[in-house]
Coordinates of C-alpha atoms in Angstrom, one line a residue:
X1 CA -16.2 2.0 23.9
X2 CA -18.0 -1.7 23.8
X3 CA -14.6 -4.0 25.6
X4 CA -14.5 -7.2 24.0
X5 CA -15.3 -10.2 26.5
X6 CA -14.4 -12.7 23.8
X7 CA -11.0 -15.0 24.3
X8 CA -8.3 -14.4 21.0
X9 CA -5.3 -15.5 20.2
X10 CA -4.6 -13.7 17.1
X11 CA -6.3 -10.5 15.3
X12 CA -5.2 -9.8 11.9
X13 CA -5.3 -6.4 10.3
X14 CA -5.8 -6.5 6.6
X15 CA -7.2 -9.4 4.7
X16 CA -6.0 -9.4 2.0
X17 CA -3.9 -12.5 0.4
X18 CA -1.5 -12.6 3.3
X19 CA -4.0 -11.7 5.9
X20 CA -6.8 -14.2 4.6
X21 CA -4.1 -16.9 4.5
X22 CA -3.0 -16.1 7.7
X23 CA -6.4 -16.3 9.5
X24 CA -7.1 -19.9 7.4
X25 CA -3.8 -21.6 8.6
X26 CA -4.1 -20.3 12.5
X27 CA -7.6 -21.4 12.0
X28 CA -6.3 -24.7 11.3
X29 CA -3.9 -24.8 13.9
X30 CA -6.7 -24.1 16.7
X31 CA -6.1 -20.3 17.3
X32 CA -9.2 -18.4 18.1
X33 CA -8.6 -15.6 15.1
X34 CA -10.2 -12.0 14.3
X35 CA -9.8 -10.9 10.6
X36 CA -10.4 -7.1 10.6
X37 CA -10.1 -4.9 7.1
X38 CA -12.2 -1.5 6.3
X39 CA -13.4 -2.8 3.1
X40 CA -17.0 -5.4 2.9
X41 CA -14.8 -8.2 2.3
X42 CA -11.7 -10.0 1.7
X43 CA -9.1 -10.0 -1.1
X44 CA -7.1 -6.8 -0.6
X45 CA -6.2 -4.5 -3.7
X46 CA -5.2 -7.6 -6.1
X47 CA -8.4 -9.6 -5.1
X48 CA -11.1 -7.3 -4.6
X49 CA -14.2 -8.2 -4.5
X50 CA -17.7 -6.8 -6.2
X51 CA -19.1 -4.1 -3.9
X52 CA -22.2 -5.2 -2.4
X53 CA -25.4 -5.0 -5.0
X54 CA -22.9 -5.3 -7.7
X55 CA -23.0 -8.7 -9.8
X56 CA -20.5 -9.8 -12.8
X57 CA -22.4 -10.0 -16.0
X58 CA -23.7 -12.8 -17.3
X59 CA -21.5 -14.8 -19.8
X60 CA -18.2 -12.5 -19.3
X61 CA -14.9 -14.2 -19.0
X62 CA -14.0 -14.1 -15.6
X63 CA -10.2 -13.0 -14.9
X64 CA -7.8 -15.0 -12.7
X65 CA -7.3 -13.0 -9.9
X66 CA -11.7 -13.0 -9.4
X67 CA -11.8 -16.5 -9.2
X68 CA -8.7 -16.7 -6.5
X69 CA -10.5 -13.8 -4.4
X70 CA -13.5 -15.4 -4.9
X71 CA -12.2 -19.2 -3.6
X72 CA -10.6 -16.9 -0.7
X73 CA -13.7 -15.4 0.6
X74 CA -15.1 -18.7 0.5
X75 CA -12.8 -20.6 2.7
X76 CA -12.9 -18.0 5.2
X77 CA -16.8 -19.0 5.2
X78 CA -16.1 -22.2 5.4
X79 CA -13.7 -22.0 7.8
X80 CA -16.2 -20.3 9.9
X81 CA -13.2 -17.7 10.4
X82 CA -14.9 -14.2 12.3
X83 CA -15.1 -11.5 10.4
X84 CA -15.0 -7.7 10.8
X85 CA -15.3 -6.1 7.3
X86 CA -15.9 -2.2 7.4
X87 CA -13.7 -1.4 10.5
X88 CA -10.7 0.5 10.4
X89 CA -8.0 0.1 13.3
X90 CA -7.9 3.7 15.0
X91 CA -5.2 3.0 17.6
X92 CA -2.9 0.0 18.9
X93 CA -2.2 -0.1 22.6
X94 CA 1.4 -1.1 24.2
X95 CA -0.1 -4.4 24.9
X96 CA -1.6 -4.9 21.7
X97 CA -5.1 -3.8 22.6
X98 CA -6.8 -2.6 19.8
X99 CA -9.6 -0.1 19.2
X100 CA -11.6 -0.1 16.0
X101 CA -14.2 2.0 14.6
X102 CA -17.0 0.3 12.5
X103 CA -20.7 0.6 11.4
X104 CA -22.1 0.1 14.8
X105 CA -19.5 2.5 16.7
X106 CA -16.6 1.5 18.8
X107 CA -15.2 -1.8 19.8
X108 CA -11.9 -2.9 21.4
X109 CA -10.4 -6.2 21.5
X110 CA -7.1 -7.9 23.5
X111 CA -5.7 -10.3 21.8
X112 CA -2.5 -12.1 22.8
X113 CA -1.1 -11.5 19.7
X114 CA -1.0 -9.0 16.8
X115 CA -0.7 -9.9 13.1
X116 CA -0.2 -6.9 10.5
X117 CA -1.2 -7.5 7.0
X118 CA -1.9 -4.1 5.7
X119 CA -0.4 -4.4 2.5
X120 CA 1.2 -1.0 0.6
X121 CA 0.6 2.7 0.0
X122 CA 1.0 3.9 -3.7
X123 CA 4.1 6.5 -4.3
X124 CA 3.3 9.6 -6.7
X125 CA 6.5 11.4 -7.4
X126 CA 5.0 14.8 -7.0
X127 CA 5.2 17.1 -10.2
X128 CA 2.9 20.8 -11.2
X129 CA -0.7 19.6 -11.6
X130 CA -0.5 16.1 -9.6
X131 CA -3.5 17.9 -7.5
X132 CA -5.5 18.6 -10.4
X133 CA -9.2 17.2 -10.7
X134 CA -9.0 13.9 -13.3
X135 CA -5.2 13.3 -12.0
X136 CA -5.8 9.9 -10.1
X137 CA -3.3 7.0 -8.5
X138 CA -2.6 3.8 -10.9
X139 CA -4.0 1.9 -7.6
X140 CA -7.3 4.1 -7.5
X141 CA -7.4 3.8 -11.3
X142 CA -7.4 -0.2 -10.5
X143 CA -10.2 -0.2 -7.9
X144 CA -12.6 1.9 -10.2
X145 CA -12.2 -0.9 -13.2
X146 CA -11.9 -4.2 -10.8
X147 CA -14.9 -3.1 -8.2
X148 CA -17.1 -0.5 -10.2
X149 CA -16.3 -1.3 -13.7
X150 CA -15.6 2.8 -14.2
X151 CA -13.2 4.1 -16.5
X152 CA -10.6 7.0 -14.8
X153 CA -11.5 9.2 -18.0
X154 CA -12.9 8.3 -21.8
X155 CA -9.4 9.3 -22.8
X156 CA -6.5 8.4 -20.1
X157 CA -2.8 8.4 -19.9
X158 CA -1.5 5.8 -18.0
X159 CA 2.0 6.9 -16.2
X160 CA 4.8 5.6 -13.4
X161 CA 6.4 2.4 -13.3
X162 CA 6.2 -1.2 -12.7
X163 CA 3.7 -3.6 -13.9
X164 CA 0.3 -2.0 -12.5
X165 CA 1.0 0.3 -15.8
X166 CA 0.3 -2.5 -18.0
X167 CA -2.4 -3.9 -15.8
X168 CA -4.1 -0.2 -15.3
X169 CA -3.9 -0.1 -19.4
X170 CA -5.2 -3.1 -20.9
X171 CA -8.0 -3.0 -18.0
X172 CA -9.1 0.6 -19.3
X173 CA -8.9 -1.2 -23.2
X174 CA -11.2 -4.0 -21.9
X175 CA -13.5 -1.6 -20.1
X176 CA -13.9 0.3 -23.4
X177 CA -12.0 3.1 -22.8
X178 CA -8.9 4.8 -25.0
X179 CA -5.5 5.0 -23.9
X180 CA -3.5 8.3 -25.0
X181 CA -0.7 6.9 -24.0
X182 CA 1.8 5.0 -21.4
X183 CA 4.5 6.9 -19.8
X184 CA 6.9 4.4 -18.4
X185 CA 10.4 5.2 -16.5
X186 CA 12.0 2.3 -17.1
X187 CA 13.2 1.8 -20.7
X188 CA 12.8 -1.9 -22.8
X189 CA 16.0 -2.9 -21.5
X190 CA 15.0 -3.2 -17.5
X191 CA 12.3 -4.8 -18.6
X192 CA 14.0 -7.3 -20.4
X193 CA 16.1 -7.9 -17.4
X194 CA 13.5 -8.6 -15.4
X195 CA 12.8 -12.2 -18.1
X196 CA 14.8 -14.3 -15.7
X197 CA 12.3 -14.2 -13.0
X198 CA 9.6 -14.8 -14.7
X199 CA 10.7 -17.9 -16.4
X200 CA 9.3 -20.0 -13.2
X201 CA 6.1 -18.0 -13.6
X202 CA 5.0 -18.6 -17.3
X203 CA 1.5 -17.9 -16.7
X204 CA 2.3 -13.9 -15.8
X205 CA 4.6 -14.0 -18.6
X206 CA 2.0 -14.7 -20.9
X207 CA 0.1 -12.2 -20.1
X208 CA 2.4 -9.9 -19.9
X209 CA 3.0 -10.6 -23.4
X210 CA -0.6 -10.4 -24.3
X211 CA -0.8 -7.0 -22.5
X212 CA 2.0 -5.7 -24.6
X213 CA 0.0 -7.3 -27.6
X214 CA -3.0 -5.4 -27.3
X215 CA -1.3 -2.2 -26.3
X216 CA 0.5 -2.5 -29.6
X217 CA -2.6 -3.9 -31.6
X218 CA -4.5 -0.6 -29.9
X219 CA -2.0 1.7 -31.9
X220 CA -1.6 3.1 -28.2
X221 CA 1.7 5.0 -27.6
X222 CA 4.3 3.4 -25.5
X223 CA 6.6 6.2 -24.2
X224 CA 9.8 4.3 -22.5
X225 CA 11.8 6.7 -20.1
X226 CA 10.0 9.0 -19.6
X227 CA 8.4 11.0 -17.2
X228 CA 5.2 13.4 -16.2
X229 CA 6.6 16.8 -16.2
X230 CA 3.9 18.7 -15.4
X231 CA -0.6 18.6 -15.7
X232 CA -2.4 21.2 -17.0
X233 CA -6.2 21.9 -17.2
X234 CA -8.4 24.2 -19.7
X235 CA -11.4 26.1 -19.0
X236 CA -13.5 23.0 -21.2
X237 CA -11.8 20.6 -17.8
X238 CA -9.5 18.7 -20.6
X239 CA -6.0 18.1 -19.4
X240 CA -2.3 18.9 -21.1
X241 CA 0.0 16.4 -20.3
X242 CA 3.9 17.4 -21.0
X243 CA 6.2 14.1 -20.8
X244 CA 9.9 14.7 -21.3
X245 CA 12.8 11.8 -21.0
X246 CA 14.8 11.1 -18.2
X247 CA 17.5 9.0 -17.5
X248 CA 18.3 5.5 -15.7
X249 CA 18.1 7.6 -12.1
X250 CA 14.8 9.7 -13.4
X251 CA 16.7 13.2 -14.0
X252 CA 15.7 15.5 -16.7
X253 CA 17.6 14.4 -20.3
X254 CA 18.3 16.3 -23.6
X255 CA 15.2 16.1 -25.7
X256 CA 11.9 17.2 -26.9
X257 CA 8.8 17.5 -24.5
X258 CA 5.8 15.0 -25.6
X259 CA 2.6 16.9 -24.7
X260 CA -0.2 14.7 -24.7
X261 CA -4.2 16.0 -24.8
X262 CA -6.2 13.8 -22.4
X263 CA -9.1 14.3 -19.6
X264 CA -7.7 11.6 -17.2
X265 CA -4.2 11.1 -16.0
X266 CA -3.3 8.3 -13.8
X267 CA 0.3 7.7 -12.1
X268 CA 2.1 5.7 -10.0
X269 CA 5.6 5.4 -9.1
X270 CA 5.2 2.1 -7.1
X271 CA 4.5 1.3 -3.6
X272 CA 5.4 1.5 -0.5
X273 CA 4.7 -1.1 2.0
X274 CA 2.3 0.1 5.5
X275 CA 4.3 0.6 8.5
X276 CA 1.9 3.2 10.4
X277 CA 1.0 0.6 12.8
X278 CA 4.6 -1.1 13.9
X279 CA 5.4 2.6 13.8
X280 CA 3.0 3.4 16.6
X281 CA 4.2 0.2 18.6
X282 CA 7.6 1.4 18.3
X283 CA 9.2 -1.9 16.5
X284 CA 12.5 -1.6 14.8
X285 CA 12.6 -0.6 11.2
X286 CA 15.3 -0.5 8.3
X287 CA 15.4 1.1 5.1
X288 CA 15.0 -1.2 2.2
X289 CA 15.1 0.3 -1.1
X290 CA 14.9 -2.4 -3.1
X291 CA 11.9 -4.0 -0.8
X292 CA 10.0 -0.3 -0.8
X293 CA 11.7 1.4 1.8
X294 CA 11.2 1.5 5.6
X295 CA 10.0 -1.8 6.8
X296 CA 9.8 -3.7 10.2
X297 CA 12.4 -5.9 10.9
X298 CA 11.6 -9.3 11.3
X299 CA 13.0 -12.7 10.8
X300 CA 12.1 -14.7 8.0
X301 CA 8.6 -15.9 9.9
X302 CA 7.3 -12.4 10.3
X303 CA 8.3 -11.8 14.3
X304 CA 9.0 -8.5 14.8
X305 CA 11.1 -6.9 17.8
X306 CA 7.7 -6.4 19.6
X307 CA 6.8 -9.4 21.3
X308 CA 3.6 -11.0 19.9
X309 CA 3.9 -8.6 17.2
X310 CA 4.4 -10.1 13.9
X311 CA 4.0 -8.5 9.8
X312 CA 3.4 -10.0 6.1
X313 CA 2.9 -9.6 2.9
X314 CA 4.1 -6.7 1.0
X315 CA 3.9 -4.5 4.5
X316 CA 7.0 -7.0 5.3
X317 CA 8.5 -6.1 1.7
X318 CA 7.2 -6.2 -1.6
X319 CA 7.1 -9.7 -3.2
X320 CA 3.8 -9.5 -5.1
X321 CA 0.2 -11.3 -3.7
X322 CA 1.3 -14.9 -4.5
X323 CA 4.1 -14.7 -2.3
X324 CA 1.6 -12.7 -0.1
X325 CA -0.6 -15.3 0.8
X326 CA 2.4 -17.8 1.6
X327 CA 4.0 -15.4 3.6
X328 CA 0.9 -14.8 6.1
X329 CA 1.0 -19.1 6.7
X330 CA 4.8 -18.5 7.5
X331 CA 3.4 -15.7 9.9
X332 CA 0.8 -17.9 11.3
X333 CA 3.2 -21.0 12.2
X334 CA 5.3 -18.7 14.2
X335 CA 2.1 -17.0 15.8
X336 CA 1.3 -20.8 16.7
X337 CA 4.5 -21.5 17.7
X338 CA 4.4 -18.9 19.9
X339 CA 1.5 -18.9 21.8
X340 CA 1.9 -22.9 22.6
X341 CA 0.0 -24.4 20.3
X342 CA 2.9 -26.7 18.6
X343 CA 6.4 -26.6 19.1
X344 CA 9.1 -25.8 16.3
X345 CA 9.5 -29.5 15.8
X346 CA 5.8 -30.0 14.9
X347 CA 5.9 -27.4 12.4
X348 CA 9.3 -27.5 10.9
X349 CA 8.0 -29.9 8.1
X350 CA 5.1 -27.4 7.7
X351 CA 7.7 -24.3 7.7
X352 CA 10.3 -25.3 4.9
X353 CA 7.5 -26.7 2.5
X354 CA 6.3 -23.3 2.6
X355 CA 9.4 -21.6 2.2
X356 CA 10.2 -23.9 -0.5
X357 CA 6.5 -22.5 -2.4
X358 CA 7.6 -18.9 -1.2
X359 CA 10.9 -18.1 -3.1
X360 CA 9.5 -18.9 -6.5
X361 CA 7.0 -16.1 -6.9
X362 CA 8.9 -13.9 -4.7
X363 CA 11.8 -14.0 -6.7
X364 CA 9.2 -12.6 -9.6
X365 CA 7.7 -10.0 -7.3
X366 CA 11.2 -8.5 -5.8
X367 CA 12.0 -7.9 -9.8
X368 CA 8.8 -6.0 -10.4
X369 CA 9.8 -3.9 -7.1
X370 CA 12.8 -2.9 -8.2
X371 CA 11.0 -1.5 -11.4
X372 CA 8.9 0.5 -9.0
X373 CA 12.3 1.3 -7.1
X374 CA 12.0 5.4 -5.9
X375 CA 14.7 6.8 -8.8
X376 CA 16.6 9.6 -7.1
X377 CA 16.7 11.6 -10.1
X378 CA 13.0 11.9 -10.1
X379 CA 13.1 13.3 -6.7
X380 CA 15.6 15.7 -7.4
X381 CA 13.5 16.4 -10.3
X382 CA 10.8 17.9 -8.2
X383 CA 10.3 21.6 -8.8
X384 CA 10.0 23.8 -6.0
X385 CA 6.3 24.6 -6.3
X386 CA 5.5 21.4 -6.8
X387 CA 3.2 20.6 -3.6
X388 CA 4.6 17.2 -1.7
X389 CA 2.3 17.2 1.0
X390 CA -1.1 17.5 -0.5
X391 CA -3.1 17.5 3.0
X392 CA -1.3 20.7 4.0
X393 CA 0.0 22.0 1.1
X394 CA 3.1 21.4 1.9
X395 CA 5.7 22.6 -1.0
X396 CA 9.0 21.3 -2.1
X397 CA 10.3 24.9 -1.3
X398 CA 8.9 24.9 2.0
X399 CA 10.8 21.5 2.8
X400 CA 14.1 22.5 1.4
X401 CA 13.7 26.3 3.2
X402 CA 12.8 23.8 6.7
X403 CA 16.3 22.0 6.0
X404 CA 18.5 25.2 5.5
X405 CA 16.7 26.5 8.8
X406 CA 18.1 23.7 10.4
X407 CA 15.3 20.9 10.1
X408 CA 17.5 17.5 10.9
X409 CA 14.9 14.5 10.7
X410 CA 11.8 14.0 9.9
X411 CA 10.1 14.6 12.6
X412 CA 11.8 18.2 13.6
X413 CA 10.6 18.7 9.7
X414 CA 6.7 17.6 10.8
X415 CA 6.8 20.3 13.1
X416 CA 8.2 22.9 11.3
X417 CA 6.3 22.5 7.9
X418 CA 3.0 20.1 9.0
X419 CA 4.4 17.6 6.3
X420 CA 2.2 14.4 7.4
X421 CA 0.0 16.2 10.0
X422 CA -2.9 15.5 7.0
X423 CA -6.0 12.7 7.1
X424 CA -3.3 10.5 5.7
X425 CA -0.8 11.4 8.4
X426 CA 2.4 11.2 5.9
X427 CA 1.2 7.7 4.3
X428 CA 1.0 9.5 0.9
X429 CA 4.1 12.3 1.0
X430 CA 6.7 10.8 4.0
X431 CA 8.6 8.8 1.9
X432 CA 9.2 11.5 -1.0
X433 CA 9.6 14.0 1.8
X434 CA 12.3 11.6 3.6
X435 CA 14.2 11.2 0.1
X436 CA 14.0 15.4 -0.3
X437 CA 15.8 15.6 2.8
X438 CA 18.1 13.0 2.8
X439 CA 19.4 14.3 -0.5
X440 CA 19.3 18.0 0.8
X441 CA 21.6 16.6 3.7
X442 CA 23.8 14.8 1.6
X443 CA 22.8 11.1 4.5
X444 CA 21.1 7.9 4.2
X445 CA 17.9 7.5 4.8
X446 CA 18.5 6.3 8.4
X447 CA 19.8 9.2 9.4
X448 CA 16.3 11.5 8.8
X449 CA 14.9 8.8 9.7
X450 CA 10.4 8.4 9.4
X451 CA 7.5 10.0 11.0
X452 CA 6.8 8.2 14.6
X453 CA 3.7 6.3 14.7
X454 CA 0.7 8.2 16.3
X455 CA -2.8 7.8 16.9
X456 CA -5.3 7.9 15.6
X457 CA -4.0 5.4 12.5
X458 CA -6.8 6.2 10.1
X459 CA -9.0 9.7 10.6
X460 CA -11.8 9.6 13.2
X461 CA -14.2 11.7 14.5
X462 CA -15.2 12.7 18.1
X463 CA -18.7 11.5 17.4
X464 CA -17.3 8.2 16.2
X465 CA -14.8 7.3 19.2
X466 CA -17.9 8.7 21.3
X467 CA -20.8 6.9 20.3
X468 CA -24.3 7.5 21.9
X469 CA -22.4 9.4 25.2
X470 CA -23.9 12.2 26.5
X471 CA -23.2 14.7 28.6
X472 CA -26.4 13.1 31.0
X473 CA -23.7 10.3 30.9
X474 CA -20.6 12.1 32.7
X475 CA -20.6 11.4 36.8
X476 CA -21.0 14.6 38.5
X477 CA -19.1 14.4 42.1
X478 CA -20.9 15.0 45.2
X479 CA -20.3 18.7 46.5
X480 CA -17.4 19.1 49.4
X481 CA -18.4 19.2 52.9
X482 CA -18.2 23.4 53.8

C-alpha cells in the first residue's frame, strides 16, 4: 500500500456533475482537492465522455449534454484540479482515510475531509427472464450509445419508467437501430402532470416533445401502463417479450397480454441513489421514497452526521444533473466553511445565489423521480421464481420462506439467504429485497432497515490490494533463546 505524503483538504468520490463542480469551486476557494472516479474521465453517466481512441465523427451534430461534459473536463484542466481517473474506492477508514485501487496498484490518501458524489444505481423490478443474455439496464443501454456508439440489439424494446425511456429510445433511432416498442408504467396522465415543472425548463420540454415526435413519426409502439411480465429466449437467441397492464401502484390489471418479438430488451425502473459508502461510515440515513429511497441525512449544504463527511448530487436525492452540479458548489462552500477557509459570513452571498439557481431544475428533476418512484404493486407483482438477487441467485421464494422463518431486517435476511453477499454487494437487489420484506411484514421501510456498509466497496482482488509483495517480503522473527 503506497501512503500518500501529499497535504488534502478535500477528496471527492465521483466526478460526475456534482463532483466535477465540487472539485472547481473548492478549487477556487484554495482547498488542496483530489477528484477520484473509476472511469478515464469526468462527466458521470449524463456527461460521459468518448473512451480513449474513440473520436466524434466529423460533421455530426454534437448533442447538448457532449458539449457540457466536454466544457467540464476542460475546466478541471484548467483549473489544474488532480485527477485520479480509473481508481475505484475499495474501503473508507473511521477517519476518512481512504484506500483506492487503480492501474498502478494501491494508494491511500488522508484527507481532512470526505466529499461523496457517487451518483445512483439503476432499479430492475425483477420479473422471469430479467437474467437472460440480450436483457440489459436502460443505464447500460445509455453508456453503449453515448460512449461506444453500439446499439443494445438491431431490434430493442425499451421498458421501465421515467424519462431515460425516451432518452434510451430516440438514441437507439439516431444510432440506426429499430424500436419494437416502449413499455412505460406510468400512463399519459402522470406524464402530463409532470408539465408544471418543466415550464421553467423549456429547453428539456422541447425535447421532450421532439422525442415523442420521432417515436410517433417511427410508427414505434408506445405501450402506457404497462409492464414486463416475463423474457423468453428461442433456440435462434431471439427474445419473446409478454407485456400485460398494470395499474397506478404497478399490480397485475384485467386485460390482454402484448407479446412482443425482439433480440434486445432493456429496462429500468429508475434509480436509486449510492449510499454504500456513508453506509460503511455509519452516517444516519432516512427512507425517501419520493427522493429514491435510503439516503444520508444531511442539511441543505450536504453535511452529513459524520464530521467532515458531506454528500451531493443524486446520491443526496434525485434532482437530475443540472441540479447536480449546483448541489456539489453548495457542498463545497460548507467543505470551505468547515475547514477554515472563510467563515459563513464570507460565503452567505455565495450560498443563497446558488440556492436561488438550485430549486429551478430541481423542482424538474424531483418530478421525473417520482415517475421513477418504486410502485409497490410491481413488487408485489414479483413471482416467486423470479431471481431478486442475481449474484447469488437469490429467489423471491427464498426471501419470503427467510421472513416466515423468522428473518426481521435486512441484515438477519443477508445471512440467512446471501441476498447482497454478490460483486455488487446488494447495490443492484437491496432495495427490491427491502420493499419484499417490508411488505411481507406489513412495516415501513425503517423498520427492515438496509444492508450495513462493508468493505471492500467495489470487488478486489488479493493480488490487487497486494501489489508486488512477496512472501521474500514478510519479516521472519528471530528464534527464541532455548
Amino acid at each position: 500500500m503506497v501512503e500518500s505524503s501529499i497535504t488534502l483538504d478535500l477528496l471527492i468520490m465521483g466526478a460526475g456533475p456534482a463532483g466535477a463542480s465540487a472539485a472547481l469551486r473548492a478549487r477556487k476557494l484554495g482547498l488542496s482537492v483530489l477528484l477520484v472516479d473509476e472511469n478515464p474521465d469526468a462527466g458521470g453517466q449524463v456527461y460521459r465522455a468518448l473512451p480513449l481512441g474513440f473520436t466524434r465523427s466529423t460533421g455530426a451534430p454534437v448533442s447538448v449534454e457532449a458539449r457540457i461534459g466536454d466544457d467540464l473536463r476542460e475546466a478541471l484542466r484548467q483549473a489544474g484540479i488532480q485527477c485520479l481517473f480509473g481508481h475505484k474506492v475499495w474501503n473508507i477508514g473511521s477517519s476518512l482515510r481512504t484506500d483506492l485501487i487503480g492501474p498502478n496498484g494501491s494508494v491511500s490518501y488522508q484527507p481532512r475531509a470526505l466529499l461523496v458524489a457517487t451518483g445512483t444505481t439503476e432499479r430492475v423490478v425483477p420479473f422471469e427472464g430479467w437474467t437472460l443474455p440480450g436483457v440489459i439496464g436502460l443505464a447500460a443501454a445509455t453508456v453503449l450509445l453515448k460512449s461506444q456508439n453500439m446499439l443494445p440489439g438491431r431490434r430493442t424494446i425499451v421498458a421501465g419508467a421515467g424519462p431515460l425511456l425516451l432518452a434510451v429510445a430516440n438514441g437507439i433511432l439516431k444510432a440506426g437501430g429499430e424500436v419494437a416498442a416502449v413499455i412505460d408504467l406510468a400512463s399519459r396522465g402522470e406524464w402530463l402532470r409532470t408539465a408544471p415543472s418543466v415550464v421553467g425548463r423549456p429547453d428539456l420540454l422541447w425535447q421532450g416533445m421532439q422525442w415523442q415526435a420521432k417515436l410517433r413519426l417511427a410508427g414505434v409502439p408506445m405501450l402506457y401502463r404497462h409492464a414486463v411480465r416475463t423474457a423468453t429466449m428461442h433456440a435462434d437467441g431471439e427474445l419473446q417479450v409478454t407485456a400485460h397492464p398494470v395499474d397506478a401502484k404497478g399490480l397485475p390489471q384485467e386485460g390482454a397480454d402484448v407479446v412482443i418479438q425482439a433480440n434486445a430488451l432493456t429496462v429500468g425502473n429508475g434509480l436509486v441513489p449510492s449510499t454504500d459508502a456513508t453506509r460503511l461510515l455509519r452516517a444516519q440515513h432516512r427512507y425517501a421514497p419520493a427522493l429514491g429511497g435510503w439516503i444520508a441525512q444531511t442539511d441543505g449544504d450536504g453535511r452529513t452526521s459524520v464530521k467532515h463527511l458531506y454528500v451531493a448530487g443524486d446520491g443526496a436525492g434525485i434532482a437530475g444533473a443540472a441540479a447536480a452540479g449546483l448541489h456539489g458548489e453548495l457542498a463545497a462552500l460548507a467543505c470551505a466553511q468547515d475547514l477554515g477557509f472563510a467563515s459563513a459570513q464570507q460565503l452567505a452571498t455565495e450560498r443563497d445565489k446558488l440556492q436561488a439557481q438550485w430549486r429551478k431544475p430541481a423542482r424538474f428533476g424531483r418530478a421525473m423521480a417520482s415517475l421513477m418512484a418504486l410502485r409497490p404493486g410491481a413488487v408485489t407483482g414479483i413471482t416467486p421464481e423470479a431471481i431478486v438477487c442475481r449474484c447469488e441467485d437469490v429467489t423471491r421464494a427464498d426471501i419470503d420462506r427467510a421472513i416466515q422463518d423468522g428473518a426481521r431486517d435486512m441484515n438477519q435476511l443477508k445471512a440467512w439467504t446471501r441476498c447482497g453477499m454478490g460483486p455488487c454487494q446488494g447495490r443492484t437487489c437491496g432495495d427490491v429485497a427491502g420493499a419484499l420484506m417490508a411488505e411481507r411484514m406489513g412495516c415501513d421501510r425503517e423498520v427492515v432497515g438496509y444492508f450495513t456498509g462493508r468493505a471492500p466497496l467495489r470487488p478486489v482482488s488479493l493480488a490487487e490490494v497486494a501489489g508486488d509483495y512477496t512472501y521474500a517480503d514478510i519479516p521472519i522473527p528471530k528464534a527464541a533463546p532455548l
